Short mmCIF file of C-alpha atoms in Angstrom, two decimals:
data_model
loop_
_atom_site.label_atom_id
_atom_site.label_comp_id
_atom_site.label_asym_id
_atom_site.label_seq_id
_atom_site.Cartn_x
_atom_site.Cartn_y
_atom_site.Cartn_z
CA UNK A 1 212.66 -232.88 -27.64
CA UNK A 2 213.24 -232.07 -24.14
CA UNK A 3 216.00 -232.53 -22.63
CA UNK A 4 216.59 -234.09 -18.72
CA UNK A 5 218.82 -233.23 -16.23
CA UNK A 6 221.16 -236.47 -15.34
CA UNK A 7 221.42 -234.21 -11.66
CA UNK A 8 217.67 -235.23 -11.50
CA UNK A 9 217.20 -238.26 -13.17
CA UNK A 10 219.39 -239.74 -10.72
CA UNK A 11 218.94 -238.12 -7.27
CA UNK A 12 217.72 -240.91 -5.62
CA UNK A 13 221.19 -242.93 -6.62
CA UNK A 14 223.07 -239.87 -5.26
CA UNK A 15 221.12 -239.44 -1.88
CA UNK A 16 222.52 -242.83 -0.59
CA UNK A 17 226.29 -242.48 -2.66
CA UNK A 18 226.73 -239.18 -0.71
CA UNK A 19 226.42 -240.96 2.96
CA UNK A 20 230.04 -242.69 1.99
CA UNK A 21 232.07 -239.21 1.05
CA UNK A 22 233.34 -236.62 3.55
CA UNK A 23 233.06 -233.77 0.89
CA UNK A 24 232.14 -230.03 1.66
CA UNK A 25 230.11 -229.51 -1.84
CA UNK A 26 229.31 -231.99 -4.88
CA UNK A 27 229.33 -230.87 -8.26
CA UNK A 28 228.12 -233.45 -11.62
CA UNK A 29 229.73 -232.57 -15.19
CA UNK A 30 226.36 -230.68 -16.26
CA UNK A 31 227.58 -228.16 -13.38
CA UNK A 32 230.80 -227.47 -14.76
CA UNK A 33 229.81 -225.13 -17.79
CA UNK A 34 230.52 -222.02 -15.49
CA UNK A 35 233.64 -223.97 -14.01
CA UNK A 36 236.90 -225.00 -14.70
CA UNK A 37 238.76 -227.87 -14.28
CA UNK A 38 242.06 -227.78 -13.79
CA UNK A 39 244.64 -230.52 -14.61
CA UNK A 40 247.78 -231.39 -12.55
CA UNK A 41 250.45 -234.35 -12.36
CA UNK A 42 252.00 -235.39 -9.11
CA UNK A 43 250.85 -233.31 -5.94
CA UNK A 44 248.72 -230.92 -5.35
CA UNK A 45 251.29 -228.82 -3.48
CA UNK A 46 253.63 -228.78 -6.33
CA UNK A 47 251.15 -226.12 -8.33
CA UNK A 48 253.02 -223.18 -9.28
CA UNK A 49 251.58 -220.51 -6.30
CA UNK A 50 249.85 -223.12 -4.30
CA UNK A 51 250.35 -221.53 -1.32
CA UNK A 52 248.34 -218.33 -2.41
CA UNK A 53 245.31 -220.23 -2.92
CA UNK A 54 245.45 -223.28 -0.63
CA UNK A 55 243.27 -221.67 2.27
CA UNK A 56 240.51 -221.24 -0.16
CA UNK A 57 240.75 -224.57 -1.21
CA UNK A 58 237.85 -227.52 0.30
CA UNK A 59 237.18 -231.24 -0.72
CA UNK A 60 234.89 -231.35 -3.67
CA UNK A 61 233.61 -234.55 -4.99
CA UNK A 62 233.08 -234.97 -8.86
CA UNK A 63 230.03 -236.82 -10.01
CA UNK A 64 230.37 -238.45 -12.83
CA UNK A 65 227.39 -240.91 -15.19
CA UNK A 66 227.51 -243.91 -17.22
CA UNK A 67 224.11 -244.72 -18.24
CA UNK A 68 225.37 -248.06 -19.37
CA UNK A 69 226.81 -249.26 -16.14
CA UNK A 70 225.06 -251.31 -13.72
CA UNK A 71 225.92 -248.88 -10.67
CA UNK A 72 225.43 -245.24 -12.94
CA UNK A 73 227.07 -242.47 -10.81
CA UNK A 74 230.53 -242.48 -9.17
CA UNK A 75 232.29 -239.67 -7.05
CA UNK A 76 235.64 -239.18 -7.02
CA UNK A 77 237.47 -236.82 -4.71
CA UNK A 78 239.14 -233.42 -5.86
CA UNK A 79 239.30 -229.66 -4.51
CA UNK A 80 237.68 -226.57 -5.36
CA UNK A 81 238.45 -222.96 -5.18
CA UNK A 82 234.86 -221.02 -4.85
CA UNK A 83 236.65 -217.63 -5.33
CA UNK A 84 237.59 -219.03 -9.39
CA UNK A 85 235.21 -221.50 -9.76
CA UNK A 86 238.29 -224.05 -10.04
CA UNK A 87 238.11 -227.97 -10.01
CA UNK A 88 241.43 -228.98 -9.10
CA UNK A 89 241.94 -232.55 -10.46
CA UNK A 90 245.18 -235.14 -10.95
CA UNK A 91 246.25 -236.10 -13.99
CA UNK A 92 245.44 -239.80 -13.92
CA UNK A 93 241.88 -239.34 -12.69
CA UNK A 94 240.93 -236.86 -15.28
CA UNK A 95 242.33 -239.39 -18.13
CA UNK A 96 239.92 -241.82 -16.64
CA UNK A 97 237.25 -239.49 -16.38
CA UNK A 98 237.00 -237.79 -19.27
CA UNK A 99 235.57 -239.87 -21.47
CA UNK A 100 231.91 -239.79 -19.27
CA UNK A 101 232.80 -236.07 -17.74
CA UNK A 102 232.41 -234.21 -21.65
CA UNK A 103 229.29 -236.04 -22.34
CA UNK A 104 228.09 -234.52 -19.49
CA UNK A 105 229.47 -231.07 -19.63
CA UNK A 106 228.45 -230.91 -23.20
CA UNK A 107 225.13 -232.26 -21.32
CA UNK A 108 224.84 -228.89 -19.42
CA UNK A 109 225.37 -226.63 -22.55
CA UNK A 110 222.54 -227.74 -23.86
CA UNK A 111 220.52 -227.37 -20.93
CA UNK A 112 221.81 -223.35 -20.71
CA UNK A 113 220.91 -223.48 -24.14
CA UNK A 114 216.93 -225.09 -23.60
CA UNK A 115 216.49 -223.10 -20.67
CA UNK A 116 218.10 -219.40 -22.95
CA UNK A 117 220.77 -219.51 -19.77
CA UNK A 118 223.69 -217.46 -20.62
CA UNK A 119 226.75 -220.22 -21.12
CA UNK A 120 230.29 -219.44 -21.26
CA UNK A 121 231.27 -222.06 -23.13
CA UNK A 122 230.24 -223.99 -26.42
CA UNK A 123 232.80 -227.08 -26.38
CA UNK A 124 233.25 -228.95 -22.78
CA UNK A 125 237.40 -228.85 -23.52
CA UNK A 126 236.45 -225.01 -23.16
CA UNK A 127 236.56 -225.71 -19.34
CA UNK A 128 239.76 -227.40 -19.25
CA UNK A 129 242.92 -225.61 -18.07
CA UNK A 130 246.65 -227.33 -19.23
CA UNK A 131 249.04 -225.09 -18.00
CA UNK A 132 250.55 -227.37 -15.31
CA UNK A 133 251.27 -230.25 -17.78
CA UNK A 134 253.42 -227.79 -20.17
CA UNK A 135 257.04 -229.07 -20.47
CA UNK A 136 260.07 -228.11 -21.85
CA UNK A 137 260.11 -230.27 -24.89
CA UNK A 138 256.55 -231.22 -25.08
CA UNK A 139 252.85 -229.47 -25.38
CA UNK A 140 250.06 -231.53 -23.94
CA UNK A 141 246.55 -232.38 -26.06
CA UNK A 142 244.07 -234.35 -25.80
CA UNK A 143 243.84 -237.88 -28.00
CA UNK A 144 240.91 -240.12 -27.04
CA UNK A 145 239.76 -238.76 -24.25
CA UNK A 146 243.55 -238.77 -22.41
CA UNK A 147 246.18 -236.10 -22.31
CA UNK A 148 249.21 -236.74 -24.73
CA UNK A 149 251.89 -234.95 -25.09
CA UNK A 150 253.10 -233.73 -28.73
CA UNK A 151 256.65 -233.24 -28.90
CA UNK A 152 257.61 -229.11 -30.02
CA UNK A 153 259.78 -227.96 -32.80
CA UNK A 154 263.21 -226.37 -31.01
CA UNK A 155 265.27 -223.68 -32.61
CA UNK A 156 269.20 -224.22 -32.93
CA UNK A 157 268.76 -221.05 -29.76
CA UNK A 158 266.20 -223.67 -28.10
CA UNK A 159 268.38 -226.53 -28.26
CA UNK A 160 271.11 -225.17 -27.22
CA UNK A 161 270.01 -223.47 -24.04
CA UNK A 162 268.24 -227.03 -23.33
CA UNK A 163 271.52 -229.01 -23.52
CA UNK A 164 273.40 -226.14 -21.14
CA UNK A 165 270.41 -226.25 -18.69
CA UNK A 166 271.30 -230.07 -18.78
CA UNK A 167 275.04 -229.86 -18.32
CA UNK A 168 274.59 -227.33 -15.49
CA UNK A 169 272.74 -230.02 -13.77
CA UNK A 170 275.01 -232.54 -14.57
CA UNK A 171 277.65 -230.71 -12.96
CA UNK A 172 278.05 -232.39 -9.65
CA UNK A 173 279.76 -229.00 -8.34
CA UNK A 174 276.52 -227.11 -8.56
CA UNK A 175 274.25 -226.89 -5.81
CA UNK A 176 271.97 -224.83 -6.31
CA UNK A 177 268.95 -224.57 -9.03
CA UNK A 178 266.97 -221.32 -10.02
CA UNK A 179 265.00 -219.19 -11.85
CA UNK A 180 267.46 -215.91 -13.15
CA UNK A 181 264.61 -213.24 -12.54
CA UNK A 182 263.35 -215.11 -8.93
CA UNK A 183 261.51 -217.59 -7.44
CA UNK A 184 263.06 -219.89 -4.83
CA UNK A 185 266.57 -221.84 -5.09
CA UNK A 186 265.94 -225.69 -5.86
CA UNK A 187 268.00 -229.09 -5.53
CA UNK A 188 268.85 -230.85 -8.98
CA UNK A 189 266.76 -233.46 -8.38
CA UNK A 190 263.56 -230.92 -7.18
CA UNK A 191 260.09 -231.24 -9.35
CA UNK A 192 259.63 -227.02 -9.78
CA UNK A 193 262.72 -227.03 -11.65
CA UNK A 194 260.77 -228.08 -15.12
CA UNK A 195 259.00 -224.84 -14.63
CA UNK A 196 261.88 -222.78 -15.18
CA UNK A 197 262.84 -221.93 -18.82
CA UNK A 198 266.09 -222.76 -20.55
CA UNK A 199 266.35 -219.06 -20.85
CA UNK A 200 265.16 -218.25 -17.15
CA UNK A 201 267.67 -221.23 -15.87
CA UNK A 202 270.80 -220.65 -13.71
CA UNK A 203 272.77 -223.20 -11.83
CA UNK A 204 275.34 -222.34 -9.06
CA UNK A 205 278.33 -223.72 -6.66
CA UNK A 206 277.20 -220.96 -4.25
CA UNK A 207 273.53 -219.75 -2.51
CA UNK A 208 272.41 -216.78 -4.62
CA UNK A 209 272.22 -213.72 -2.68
CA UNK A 210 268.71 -212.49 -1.71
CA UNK A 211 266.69 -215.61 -2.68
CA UNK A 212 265.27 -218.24 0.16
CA UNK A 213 265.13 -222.38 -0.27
CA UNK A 214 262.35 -223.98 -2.00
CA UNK A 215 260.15 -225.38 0.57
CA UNK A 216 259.71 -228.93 -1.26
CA UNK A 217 263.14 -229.54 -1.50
CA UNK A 218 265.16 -227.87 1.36
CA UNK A 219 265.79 -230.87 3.07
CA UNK A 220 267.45 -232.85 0.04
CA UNK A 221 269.83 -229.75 -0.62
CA UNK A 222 271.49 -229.57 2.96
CA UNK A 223 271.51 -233.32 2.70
CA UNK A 224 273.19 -233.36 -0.32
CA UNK A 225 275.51 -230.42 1.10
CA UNK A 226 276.40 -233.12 4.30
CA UNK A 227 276.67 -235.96 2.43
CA UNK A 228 278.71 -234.25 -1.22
CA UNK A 229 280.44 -235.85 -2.91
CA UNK A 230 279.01 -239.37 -2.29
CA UNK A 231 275.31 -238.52 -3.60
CA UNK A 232 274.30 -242.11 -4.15
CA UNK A 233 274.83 -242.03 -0.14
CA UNK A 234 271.71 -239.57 0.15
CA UNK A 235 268.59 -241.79 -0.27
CA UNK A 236 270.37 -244.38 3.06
CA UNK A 237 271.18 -240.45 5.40
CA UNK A 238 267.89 -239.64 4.03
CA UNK A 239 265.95 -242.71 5.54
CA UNK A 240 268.42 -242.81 8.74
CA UNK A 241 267.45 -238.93 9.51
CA UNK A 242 263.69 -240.02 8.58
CA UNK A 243 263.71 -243.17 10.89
CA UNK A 244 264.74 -241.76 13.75
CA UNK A 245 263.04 -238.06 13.55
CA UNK A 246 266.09 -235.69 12.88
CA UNK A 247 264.00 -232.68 11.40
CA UNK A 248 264.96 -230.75 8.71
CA UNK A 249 266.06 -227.26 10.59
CA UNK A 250 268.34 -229.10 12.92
CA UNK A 251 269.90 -231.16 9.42
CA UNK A 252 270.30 -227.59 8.09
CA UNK A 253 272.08 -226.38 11.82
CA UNK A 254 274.49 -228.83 11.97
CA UNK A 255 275.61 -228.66 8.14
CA UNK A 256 275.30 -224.98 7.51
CA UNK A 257 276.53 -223.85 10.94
CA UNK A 258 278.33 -226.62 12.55
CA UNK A 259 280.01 -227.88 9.43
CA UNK A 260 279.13 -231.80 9.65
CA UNK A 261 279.23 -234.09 6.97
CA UNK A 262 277.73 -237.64 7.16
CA UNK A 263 278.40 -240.65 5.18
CA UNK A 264 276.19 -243.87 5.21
CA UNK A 265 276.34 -247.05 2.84
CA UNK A 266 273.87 -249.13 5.85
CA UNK A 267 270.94 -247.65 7.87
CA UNK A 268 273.05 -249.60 10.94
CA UNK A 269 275.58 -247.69 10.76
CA UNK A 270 276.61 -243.35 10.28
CA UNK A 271 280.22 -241.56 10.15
CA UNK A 272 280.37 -237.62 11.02
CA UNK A 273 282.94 -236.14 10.33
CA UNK A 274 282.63 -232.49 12.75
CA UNK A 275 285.84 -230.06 12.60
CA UNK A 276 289.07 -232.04 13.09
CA UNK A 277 287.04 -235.28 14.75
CA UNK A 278 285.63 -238.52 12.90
CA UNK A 279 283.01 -240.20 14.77
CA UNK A 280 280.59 -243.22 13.85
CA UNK A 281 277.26 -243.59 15.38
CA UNK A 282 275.86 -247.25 15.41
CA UNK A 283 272.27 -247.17 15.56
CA UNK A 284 270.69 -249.84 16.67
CA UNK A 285 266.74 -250.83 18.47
CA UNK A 286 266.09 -246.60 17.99
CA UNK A 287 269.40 -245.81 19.93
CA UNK A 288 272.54 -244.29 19.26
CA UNK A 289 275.81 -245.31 20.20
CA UNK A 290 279.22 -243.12 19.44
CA UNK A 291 282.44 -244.33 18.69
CA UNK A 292 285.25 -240.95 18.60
CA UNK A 293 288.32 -241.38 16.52
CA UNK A 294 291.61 -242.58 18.41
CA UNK A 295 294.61 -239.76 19.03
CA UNK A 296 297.43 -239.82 20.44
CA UNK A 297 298.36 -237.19 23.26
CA UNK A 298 301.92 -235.39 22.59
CA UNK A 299 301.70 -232.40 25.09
CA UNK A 300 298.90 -231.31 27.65
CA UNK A 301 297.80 -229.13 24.64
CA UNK A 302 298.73 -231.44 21.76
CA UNK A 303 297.67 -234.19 19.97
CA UNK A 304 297.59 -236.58 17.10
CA UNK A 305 295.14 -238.45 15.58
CA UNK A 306 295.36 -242.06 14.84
CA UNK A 307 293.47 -244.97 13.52
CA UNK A 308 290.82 -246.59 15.28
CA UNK A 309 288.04 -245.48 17.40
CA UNK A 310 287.05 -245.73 20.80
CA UNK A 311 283.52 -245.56 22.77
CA UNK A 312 282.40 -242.16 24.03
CA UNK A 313 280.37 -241.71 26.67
CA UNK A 314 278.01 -238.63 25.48
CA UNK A 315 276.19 -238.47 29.00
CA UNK A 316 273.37 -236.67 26.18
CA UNK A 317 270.77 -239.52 25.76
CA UNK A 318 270.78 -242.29 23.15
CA UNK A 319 268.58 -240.29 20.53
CA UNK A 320 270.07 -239.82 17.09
CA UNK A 321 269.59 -236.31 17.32
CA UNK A 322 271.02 -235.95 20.54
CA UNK A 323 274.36 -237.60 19.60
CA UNK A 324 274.76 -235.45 16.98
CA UNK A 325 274.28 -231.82 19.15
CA UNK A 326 277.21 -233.84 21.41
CA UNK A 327 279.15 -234.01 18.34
CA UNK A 328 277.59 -230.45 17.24
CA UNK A 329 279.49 -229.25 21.34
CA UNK A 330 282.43 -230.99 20.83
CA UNK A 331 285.74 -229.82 20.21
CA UNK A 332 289.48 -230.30 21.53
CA UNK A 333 289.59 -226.94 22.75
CA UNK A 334 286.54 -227.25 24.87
CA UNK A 335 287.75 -230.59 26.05
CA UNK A 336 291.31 -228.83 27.30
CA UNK A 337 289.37 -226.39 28.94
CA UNK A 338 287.18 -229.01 30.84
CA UNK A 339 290.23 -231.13 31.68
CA UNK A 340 292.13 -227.78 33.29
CA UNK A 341 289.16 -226.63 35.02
CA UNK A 342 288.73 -230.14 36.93
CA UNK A 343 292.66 -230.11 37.58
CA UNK A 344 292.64 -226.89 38.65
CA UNK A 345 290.01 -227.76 41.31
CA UNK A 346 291.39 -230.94 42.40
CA UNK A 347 294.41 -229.13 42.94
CA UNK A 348 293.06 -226.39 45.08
CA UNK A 349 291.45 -228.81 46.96
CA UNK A 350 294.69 -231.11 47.48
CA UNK A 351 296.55 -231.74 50.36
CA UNK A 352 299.18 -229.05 51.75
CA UNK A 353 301.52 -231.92 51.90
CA UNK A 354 300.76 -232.62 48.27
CA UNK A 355 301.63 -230.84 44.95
CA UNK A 356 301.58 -227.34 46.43
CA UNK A 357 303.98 -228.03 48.85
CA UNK A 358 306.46 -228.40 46.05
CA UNK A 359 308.04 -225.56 44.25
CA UNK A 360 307.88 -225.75 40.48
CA UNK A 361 310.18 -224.55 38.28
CA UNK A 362 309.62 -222.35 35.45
CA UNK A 363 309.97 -225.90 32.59
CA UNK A 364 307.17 -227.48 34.89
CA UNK A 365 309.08 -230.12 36.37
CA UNK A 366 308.94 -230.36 40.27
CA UNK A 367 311.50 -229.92 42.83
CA UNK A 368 311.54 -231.48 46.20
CA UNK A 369 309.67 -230.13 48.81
CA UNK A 370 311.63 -226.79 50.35
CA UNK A 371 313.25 -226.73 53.80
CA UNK A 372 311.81 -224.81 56.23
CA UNK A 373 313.08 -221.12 56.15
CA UNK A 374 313.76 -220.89 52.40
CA UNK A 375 312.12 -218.03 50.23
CA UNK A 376 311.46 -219.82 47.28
CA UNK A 377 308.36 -218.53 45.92
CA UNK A 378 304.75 -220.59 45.40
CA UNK A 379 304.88 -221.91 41.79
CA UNK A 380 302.16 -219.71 40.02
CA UNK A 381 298.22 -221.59 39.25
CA UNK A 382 299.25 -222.28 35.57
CA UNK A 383 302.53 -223.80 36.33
CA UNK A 384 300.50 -226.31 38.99
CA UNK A 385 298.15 -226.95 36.56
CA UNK A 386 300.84 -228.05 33.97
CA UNK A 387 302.54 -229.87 36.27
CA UNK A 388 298.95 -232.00 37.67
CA UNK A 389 298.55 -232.35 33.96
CA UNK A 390 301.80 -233.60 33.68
CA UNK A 391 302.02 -236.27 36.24
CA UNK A 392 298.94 -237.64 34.57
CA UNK A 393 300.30 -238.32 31.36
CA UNK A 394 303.91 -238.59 31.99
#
């Protein structure tokens, strides 16, 4: 008995489904016995050495027949390496595919077969590929058309290094995630890390020389740097950062280099804390405003800081990420050397009759101004400037 060609038998269905898909190429299950299919959970992107094969990579739709359904062929959407012949497909739409996909792949085996075609394969689960659903406890197989997973027998060795891989993560004092022989460093919380072994696994307190950030997760890890040791505080930065378009290489700037550290329970409301200074940014209608912890001034050079805050005036723009650089700029050094520069021009530019008519002696305090015909010398520039600074505050 001869045997037909679903491809053919329902061309004319598939020459007006095709008008509704943007796809580069369209392959049916009979076209898959020189193929493979390859199974993944979650995202695409999260396939170990995506990013060597993701250029080759175009939309492929997947044809698939039910003979006893009123509308017979579907499509749905996947990718497709030409260089490997590789279907990449999720997880979820392979378990509700495969049922109608192996009839027909096995389909297209016996087609090679009528037609004395060399085939590759002589079972349609030859063409599947499982290596992305392995886990750490668990093997996956197929049971009724869907992937299960069959739980593995552990050595004493096994179970062990699983419950230290645990406990390492569990350790709020590590940081960092990785593989021991290389790879990228990961955040606890990061999807690759059920790739690494219990064997491979390593945890750490500090960056691991030599070894770069994982791109999926870089941003959580200097967020969970700025915000330690309050993680459930992450997801509410995380959103405040997201909402109003702080990227993740200026997060990483002002934690790794500046030294910030943010704390949010409310996505009104932000503290920083940025060297020796507290300051809380209300955010409010997409704008920033910045309140600067209270101090109290002991010396022109000296102060101490109290409780309270008052409004600063950034003069930087009302963007999130602008009132943080301000904070980024700020320190009580720089703002001592700001206030001395403007004294010391207001005092060059004062009246003779003024402050440097009057002699200064060497505590700072003034004298009155000299008769005419004395030689006591002009105070110095520094002793002017103590003594402007002085009248200001005393």
């Amino acid at each position: 008995m001869e045997i037909h060609s679903e491809k053919t038998l329902y061309d004319y269905l598939f020459k007006e489904l095709y008008r509704n898909y943007d796809q580069a190429l369209f392959l049916w299950g009979e076209e898959l016995t020189d193929k493979r299919l390859y199974i993944y959970p979650g995202k695409i992107k999260d396939i170990p050495g995506y990013n060597t094969f993701s250029s080759r990579l175009i939309n492929c739709g997947l044809i698939t027949v039910n003979r006893k359904n009123d509308h017979p062929i579907a499509c749905t959407s996947t990718r497709y390496d030409e260089l490997t012949k590789t279907v990449y497909i999720t997880e979820n739409n392979f378990n509700g595919l495969w049922g109608l996909l192996k009839k027909s792949v096995a389909l297209g085996i016996r087609l090679a077969n009528q037609s004395e075609t060399p085939c590759s394969i002589q079972s349609p689960k030859d063409i599947l590929i499982l290596d992305c659903l392995q886990r750490t406890g668990s093997t996956p197989a197929l049971k009724n058309n869907r992937i299960i997973y069959l739980a593995k027998e552990r050595s004493p060795e096994e179970i062990r290094l699983t419950a230290s891989r645990q406990s390492a993560i569990d350790n709020q004092k590590n940081l960092y995630f990785y593989s021991k022989s290389s790879g990228y460093v990961h955040d606890r919380l990061c999807g690759h890390l059920k790739g690494i072994s219990p064997e491979e696994f390593a945890a750490s307190d500090a960056f691991p020389e030599g070894r770069e950030y994982c791109p999926h997760c870089i941003r959580q890890i200097f967020i969970r740097i700025g915000c330690a040791p309050n993680a459930k505080e992450i997801p509410v930065c995380n959103r405040i950062f997201a909402q109003y378009n702080v990227g993740t290489s200026q997060i990483r700037r002002f934690v790794e280099k500046e030294g910030m550290r943010f704390h949010a329970k409310t996505l009104s409301e932000m503290t920083v804390t940025c060297g020796e200074d507290t300051w809380v940014i209300s955010l409010e209608d997409g704008k920033a405003k910045l309140w600067h912890n209270n101090y109290v001034r002991i010396s022109p050079e000296e102060r101490y800081i109290t409780q309270g805050f008052h409004l600063q005036k950034t003069n930087g723009g009302s963007s999130l990420y602008q009132t943080l650089k301000y904070i980024a700029n700020y320190s009580w050094q720089k703002h001592l050397a700001a206030e001395n520069r403007i004294a010391e021009t207001e005092i060059e530019n004062a009246n003779p009759n003024s402050i440097e008519s009057d002699s200064t002696r060497p505590d700072g305090s003034l004298t009155s101004p000299q008769a005419p015909g004395t030689d006591t010398p002009k105070a110095s520039l520094p002793q002017r400037i103590f003594a402007y600074i002085k009248k200001l505050f005393c």
